[in-house]
Coordinates of C-alpha atoms and ligand atoms in Angstrom, one line a residue:
X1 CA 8.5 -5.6 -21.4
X2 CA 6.1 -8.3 -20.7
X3 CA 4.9 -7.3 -17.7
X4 CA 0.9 -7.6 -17.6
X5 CA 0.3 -6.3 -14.4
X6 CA -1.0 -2.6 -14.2
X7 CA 1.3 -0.5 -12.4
X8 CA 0.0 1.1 -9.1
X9 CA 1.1 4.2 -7.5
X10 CA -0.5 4.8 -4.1
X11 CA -0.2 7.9 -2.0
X12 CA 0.3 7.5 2.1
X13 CA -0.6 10.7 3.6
X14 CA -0.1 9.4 7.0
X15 CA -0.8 11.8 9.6
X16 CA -0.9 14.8 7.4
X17 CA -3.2 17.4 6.2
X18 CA -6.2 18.9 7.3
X19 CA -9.4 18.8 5.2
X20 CA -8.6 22.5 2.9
X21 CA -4.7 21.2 2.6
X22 CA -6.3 17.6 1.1
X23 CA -8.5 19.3 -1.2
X24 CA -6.0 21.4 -2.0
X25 CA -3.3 18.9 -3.0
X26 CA -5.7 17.0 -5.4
X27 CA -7.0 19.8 -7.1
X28 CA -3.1 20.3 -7.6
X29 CA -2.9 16.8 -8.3
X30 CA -5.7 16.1 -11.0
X31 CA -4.6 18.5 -13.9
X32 CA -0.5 17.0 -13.1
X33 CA -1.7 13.1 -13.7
X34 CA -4.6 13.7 -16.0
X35 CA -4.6 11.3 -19.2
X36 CA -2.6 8.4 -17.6
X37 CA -4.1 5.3 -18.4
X38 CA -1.4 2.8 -17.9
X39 CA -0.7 3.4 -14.2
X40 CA -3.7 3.2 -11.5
X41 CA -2.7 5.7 -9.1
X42 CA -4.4 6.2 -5.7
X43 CA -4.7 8.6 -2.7
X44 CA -5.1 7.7 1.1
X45 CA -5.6 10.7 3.2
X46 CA -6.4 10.7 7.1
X47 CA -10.2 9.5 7.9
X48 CA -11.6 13.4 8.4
X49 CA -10.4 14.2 4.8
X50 CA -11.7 11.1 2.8
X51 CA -15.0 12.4 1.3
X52 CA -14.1 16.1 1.1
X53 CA -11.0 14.4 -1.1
X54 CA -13.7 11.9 -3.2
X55 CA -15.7 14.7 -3.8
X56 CA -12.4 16.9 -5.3
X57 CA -11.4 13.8 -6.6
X58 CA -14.9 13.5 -9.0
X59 CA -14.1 12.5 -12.9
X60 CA -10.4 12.4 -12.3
X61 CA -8.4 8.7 -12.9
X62 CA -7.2 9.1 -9.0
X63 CA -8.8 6.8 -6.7
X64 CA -9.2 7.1 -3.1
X65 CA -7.9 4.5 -0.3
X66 CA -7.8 5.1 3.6
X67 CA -4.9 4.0 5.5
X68 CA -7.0 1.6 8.1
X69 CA -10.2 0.0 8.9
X70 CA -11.6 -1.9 12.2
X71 CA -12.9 -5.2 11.1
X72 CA -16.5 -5.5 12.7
X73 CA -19.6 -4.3 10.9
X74 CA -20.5 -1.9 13.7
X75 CA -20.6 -1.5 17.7
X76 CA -19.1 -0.1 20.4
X77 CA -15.6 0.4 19.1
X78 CA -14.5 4.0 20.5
X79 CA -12.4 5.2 17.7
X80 CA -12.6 3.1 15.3
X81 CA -13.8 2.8 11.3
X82 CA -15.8 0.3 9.3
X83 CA -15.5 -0.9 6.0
X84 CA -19.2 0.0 5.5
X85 CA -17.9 3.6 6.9
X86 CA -15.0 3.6 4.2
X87 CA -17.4 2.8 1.5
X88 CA -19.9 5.3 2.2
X89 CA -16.7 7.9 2.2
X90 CA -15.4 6.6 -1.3
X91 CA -12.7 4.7 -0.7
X92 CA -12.1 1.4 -3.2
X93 CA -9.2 0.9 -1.8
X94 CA -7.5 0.5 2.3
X95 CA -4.2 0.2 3.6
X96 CA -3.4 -2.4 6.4
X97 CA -0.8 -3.9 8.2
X98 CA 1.2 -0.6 7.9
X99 CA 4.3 -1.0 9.9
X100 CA 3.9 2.1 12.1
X101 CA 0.5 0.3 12.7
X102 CA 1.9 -2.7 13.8
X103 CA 4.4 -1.1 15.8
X104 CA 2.9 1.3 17.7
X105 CA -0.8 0.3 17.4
X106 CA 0.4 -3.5 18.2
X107 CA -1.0 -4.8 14.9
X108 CA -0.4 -8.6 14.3
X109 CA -0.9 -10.8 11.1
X110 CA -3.9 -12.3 12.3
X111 CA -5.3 -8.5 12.6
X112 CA -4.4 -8.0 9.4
X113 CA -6.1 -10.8 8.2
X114 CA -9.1 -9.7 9.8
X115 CA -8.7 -6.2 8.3
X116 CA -8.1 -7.3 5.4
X117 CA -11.0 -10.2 4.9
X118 CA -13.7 -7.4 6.2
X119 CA -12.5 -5.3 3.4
X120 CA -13.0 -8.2 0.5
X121 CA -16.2 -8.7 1.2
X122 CA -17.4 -5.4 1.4
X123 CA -15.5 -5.1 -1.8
X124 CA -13.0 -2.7 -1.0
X125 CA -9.5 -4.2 -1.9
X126 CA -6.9 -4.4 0.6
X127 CA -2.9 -3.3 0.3
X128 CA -1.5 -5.3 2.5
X129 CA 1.9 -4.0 4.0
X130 CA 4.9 -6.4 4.8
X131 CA 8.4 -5.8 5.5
X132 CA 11.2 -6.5 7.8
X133 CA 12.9 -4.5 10.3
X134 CA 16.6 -3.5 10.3
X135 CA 17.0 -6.0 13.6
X136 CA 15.7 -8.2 11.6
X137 CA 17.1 -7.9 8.5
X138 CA 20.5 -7.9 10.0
X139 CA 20.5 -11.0 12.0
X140 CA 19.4 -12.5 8.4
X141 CA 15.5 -13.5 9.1
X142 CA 14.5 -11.2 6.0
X143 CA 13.0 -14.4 4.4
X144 CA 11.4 -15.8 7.0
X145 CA 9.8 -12.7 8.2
X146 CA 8.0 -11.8 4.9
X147 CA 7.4 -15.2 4.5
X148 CA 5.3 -15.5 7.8
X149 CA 3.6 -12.3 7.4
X150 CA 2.1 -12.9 4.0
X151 CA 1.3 -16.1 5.6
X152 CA -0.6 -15.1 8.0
X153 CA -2.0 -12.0 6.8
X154 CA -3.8 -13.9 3.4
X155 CA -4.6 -17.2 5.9
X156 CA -7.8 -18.5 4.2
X157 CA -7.7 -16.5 0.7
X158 CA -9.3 -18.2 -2.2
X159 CA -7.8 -17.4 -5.5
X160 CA -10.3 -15.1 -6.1
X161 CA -9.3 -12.9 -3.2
X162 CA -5.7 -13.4 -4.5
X163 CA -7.3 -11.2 -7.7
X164 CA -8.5 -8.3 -5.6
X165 CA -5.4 -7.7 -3.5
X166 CA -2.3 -5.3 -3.6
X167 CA 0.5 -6.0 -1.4
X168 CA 3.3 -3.2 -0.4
X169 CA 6.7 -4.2 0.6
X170 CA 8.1 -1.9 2.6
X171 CA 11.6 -2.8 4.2
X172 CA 11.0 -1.2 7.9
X173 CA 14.7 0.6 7.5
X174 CA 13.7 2.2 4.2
X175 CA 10.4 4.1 5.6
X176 CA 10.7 7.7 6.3
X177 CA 14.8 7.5 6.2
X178 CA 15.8 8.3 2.8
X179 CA 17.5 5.1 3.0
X180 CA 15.6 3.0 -0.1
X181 CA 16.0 -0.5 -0.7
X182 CA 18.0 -1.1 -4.1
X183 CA 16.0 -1.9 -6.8
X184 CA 17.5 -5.3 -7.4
X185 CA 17.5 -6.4 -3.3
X186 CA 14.0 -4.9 -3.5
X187 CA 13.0 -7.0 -6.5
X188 CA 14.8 -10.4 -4.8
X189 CA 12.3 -10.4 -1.8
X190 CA 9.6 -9.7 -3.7
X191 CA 9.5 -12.3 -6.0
X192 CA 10.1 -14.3 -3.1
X193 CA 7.0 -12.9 -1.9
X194 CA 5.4 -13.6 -5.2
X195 CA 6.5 -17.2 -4.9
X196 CA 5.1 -17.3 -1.2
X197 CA 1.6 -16.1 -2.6
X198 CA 1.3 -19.0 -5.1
X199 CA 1.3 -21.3 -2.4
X200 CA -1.5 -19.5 -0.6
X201 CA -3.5 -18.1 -3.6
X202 CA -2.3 -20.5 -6.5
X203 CA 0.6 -19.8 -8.9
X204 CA -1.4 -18.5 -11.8
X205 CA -3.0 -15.6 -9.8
X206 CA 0.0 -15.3 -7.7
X207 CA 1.5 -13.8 -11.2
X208 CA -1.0 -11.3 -11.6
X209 CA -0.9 -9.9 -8.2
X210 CA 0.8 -6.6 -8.0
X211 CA 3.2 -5.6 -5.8
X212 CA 4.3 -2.7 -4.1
X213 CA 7.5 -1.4 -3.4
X214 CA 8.0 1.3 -0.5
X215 CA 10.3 3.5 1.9
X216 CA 11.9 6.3 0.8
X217 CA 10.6 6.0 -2.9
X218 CA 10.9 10.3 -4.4
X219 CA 11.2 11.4 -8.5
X220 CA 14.8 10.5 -8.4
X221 CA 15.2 6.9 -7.1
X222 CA 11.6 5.5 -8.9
X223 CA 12.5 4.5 -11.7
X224 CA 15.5 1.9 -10.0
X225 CA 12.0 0.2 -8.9
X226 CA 9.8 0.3 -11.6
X227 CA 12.6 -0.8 -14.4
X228 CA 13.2 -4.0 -11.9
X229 CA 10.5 -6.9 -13.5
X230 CA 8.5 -7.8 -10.3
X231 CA 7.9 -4.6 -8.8
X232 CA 4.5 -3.0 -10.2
X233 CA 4.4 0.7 -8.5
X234 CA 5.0 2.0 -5.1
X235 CA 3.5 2.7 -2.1
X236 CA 4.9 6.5 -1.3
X237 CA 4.8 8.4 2.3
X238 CA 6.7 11.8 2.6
X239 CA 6.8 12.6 -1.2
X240 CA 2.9 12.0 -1.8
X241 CA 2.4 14.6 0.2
X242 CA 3.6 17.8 -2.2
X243 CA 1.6 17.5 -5.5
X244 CA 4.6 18.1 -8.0
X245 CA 6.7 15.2 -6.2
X246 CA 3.8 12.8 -6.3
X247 CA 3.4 13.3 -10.2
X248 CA 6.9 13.1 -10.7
X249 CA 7.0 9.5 -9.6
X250 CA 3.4 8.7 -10.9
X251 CA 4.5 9.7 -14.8
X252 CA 8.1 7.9 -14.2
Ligands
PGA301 P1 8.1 7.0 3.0 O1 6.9 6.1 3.6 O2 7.9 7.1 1.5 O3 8.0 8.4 3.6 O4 9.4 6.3 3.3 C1 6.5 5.0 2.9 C2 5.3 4.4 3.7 O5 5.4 4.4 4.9 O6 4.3 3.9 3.1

């Protein structure tokens, strides 16, 4: 349908499952999604799983993300995760910008940016969350909230960043409510997004930059995304977490 952008389907495991239940729900996983060559799709379990999952996860065509990263090299960070740290465990990919991060963790767009350039140049790539909340939606600032966060967020990216980046849009009324966007008010913002991003990373790269959607995304509403020209895949919380769900929407 002319669409030249690989599709991407990436898993959020959020706050769920302990290092046998991870293992367990690739190993479930591989054999459901095994042969797919024309959708990348991706799992991001908590920190304490990551390498027991990248070692499950060997030969398969799933790759591995985490769901956050600190942006220093090192030091005395109580808590936190380096990129370094990430790569060591696997990952090629990292979630930032998360909207439970920036809500209860305090995360701002200049974090993100942070995050996110520590994570190019280690040569991880970044999927960078944005999405306004249902205060904001309603009192109409939609446009001007997505447009200042991937502002902010990509301040400073070459066009060759722009190549190694996957954003997520994920309405903050849509996440965890069984309340998904539409497809089509879904596919509006985003190619306003897409048109934000060519003035920060060119036009030309802008087109080839694949974007998310996310909230509330299960097997039955999937394909009201994917059919929808500038969405390229889907960033999925609570129905990553059962293997037969997840591959339901991967082979959509
Ligand atoms: P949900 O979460 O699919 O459970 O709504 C999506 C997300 O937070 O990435």
């Amino acid at each position: 349908m002319g669409k030249t952008r690989r599709r991407i389907i990436a898993g959020n495991w959020k706050m769920y499952k302990t290092i046998p239940e991870a293992v367990d729900l690739v190993n479930k996983l591989k054999p459901l999604v095994a042969g797919m060559a024309d959708v990348e799709v991706v799992v991001c379990p908590p920190f304490t799983a990551l390498s027991a999952v990248r070692d499950a996860l060997q030969g398969s065509n799933i790759g591995l993300g985490a769901q956050d990263v600190f942006w220093e090299a090192e030091g005395a960070y109580t808590g936190e995760v380096a990129v370094g740290m990430l790569k060591d465990a696997g990952c090629t990919y990292c979630i930032v910008g998360h909207s439970e991060r920036r809500k209860y963790f305090g995360e701002t767009d200049e974090m993100v940016n942070k995050k996110a350039r520590a994570l190019l140049d280690a040569g991880i790539k970044p999927i960078i969350c944005i999405g306004e909340t249902l205060e904001e939606r309603e009192a109409g600032k939609t446009e001007e909230v997505v447009t200042s966060q991937v502002k902010g967020g990509l301040a400073g990216f070459s066009p060759a960043d722009g190549e190694r980046i996957v954003i997520a849009y994920e309405p903050v009324w849509a996440i965890g409510t069984g309340h998904s966007a539409t497809g089509g008010e879904a596919n509006r913002v985003i190619r306003l997004i897409r048109d934000t991003l060519a003035g920060v990373v060119s036009k030309p790269v802008a087109e080839g930059i694949r974007i998310q959607y996310g909230g509330s995304v299960k097997p039955e509403n999937i394909a009201e995304f994917l059919e929808q020209p500038e969405i390229d895949g889907a960033l999925v919380g609570g129905a990553s977490l059962k293997a037969d769900s997840f591959a339901r929407i991967v082979k959509a």
